[in-house]
Amino acid sequence: MKGGTVQINWHDTKPVLTLDFHPISGLLATGGADYDIKLWVINSGQAQKKIATATYLNSLTYHGSAVNVLRFSPSGELLASGADGGELIIWKLHSTETGQTWKVLKNLLFHRKDVLDLEWSADSAYLISGSVDNSCIIWDVNKGSVHQLLDGHFHYVQGVAWDPLAKYIASLSSDRTCRIYVNKPQTKTKGAEKMNYVSQHVITKAEQQMVNNSKSTKTHLFHDETLPSFFRRLAWSPDGSFLLVPAGSYKMSAASETVNTAYAFSRMDLSRPAVMLPGASKPVVAVRFCPVAFNLRGLASGISSLINFY
């Protein structure tokens, strides 16, 4: 696989802070410090055997501050965007005589400070947000109201991720903890179950055997609040087998330098990392899985290389 720079486009020379691809059309949305959301049509160029191109489509103008994060819903019908000052907007796709357009559907009000990350539930009915006010909020998008407040962190919540199988939610904060919440539904009076997430794991330190030392010690897994980034965006694999968490730090010995890393947690045991992915020259601040499943070279046709971790 080879990669290269396709084209350079601008947000009025301001920083670009977030991007996301539409799950169906492949439309690219970008947001940044110019307060706008810009939409781009990506042409892969494969049919003409040419280099890929990006064509500006239009801008969505509503936010009054920097757009920190935006995410299309899995259904493709909605777009959520979070900004400084607690702004959280839901946009809806409308069909017109001349094509399609995005219009503001709801303004979700509760966060007191900057919204730094967002993630949709698999059914596009709920949304989770993380904020500088140290909280995570699960939103009922249809009602436009808060479904549940998760307020266990003691510093900025810089990343949130929703398990595609809807059992877990994960959040990552500059308080050096990754929190895992599990869904334990509450039974309502009419027999229906109400989604309810409770804390299952608070991951902050791990026992480590130091090199040339028979003793083990507990060390912090993540960088502290001095990490120069507003974002620590974690992600679940598309099948829910793994949770990939950035902002990791690791030491081979007490005297050695800190190694920047990301951690992979297995669904089988979300209390501790299963795999470490070191090598970055600077702290890892965001991770994302490719949604396409690949087969290993050399496998016979029809044989899957995917492993079942359940």
Short mmCIF file of N, CA and C in Angstrom, two decimals, residues 26 32 41 68 84 94 101 108 131 136 142 144 155 174 186 204 207 213 218 229 232 237 267 295:
data_model
loop_
_atom_site.label_atom_id
_atom_site.label_comp_id
_atom_site.label_asym_id
_atom_site.label_seq_id
_atom_site.Cartn_x
_atom_site.Cartn_y
_atom_site.Cartn_z
N GLY A 26 -19.19 8.79 0.94
CA GLY A 26 -17.76 9.10 0.96
C GLY A 26 -17.46 10.58 1.02
N GLY A 32 -12.58 23.29 11.70
CA GLY A 32 -11.37 23.87 12.26
C GLY A 32 -11.60 25.19 12.95
N VAL A 41 -15.96 16.74 -2.03
CA VAL A 41 -16.23 15.54 -2.81
C VAL A 41 -14.88 14.94 -3.20
N ASN A 68 -14.15 21.64 16.99
CA ASN A 68 -13.14 20.69 17.46
C ASN A 68 -13.35 19.28 16.95
N ASP A 84 -15.93 24.92 20.70
CA ASP A 84 -15.59 25.61 21.94
C ASP A 84 -16.84 26.17 22.60
N HIS A 94 -31.02 16.91 3.98
CA HIS A 94 -32.30 17.14 3.29
C HIS A 94 -32.09 17.05 1.79
N THR A 101 -28.74 19.04 0.89
CA THR A 101 -28.19 20.08 1.74
C THR A 101 -28.30 19.67 3.20
N LEU A 108 -27.80 20.91 21.04
CA LEU A 108 -27.79 20.17 22.31
C LEU A 108 -27.07 20.99 23.37
N SER A 131 -15.91 16.54 27.19
CA SER A 131 -15.74 17.99 27.28
C SER A 131 -14.65 18.40 28.27
N CYS A 136 -18.61 13.32 30.51
CA CYS A 136 -19.13 12.70 29.29
C CYS A 136 -20.66 12.73 29.38
N ASN A 142 -33.04 11.91 19.34
CA ASN A 142 -34.42 12.17 18.92
C ASN A 142 -35.10 13.18 19.84
N GLY A 144 -33.38 15.22 21.86
CA GLY A 144 -32.52 16.39 22.02
C GLY A 144 -32.20 16.68 23.47
N HIS A 155 -10.30 15.61 35.16
CA HIS A 155 -9.70 16.60 34.26
C HIS A 155 -10.39 16.46 32.91
N SER A 174 -7.15 13.69 30.43
CA SER A 174 -5.82 14.16 30.82
C SER A 174 -5.56 13.94 32.30
N GLN A 186 -31.64 -0.66 32.98
CA GLN A 186 -32.60 -0.58 34.07
C GLN A 186 -33.98 -0.90 33.53
N THR A 204 -5.33 3.16 34.92
CA THR A 204 -4.38 4.26 35.11
C THR A 204 -2.94 3.78 35.23
N GLU A 207 1.26 -2.96 36.44
CA GLU A 207 2.43 -3.55 37.09
C GLU A 207 3.45 -3.91 36.03
N ASN A 213 16.02 -5.84 37.12
CA ASN A 213 15.52 -5.61 38.47
C ASN A 213 14.47 -6.68 38.76
N LYS A 218 4.48 -0.37 39.83
CA LYS A 218 3.33 0.11 39.08
C LYS A 218 3.66 1.46 38.47
N SER A 229 -1.68 18.71 23.78
CA SER A 229 -2.73 18.39 22.81
C SER A 229 -4.09 18.50 23.50
N ARG A 232 -7.22 13.28 22.76
CA ARG A 232 -6.70 11.93 22.99
C ARG A 232 -7.77 10.98 22.46
N SER A 237 -12.23 -1.18 17.26
CA SER A 237 -12.16 -1.81 15.95
C SER A 237 -13.57 -2.01 15.42
N ARG A 267 -11.12 -7.20 23.92
CA ARG A 267 -12.47 -7.26 24.48
C ARG A 267 -12.56 -8.34 25.57
N ASN A 295 -7.71 -9.55 3.77
CA ASN A 295 -7.24 -10.91 3.94
C ASN A 295 -5.73 -10.95 3.78
#
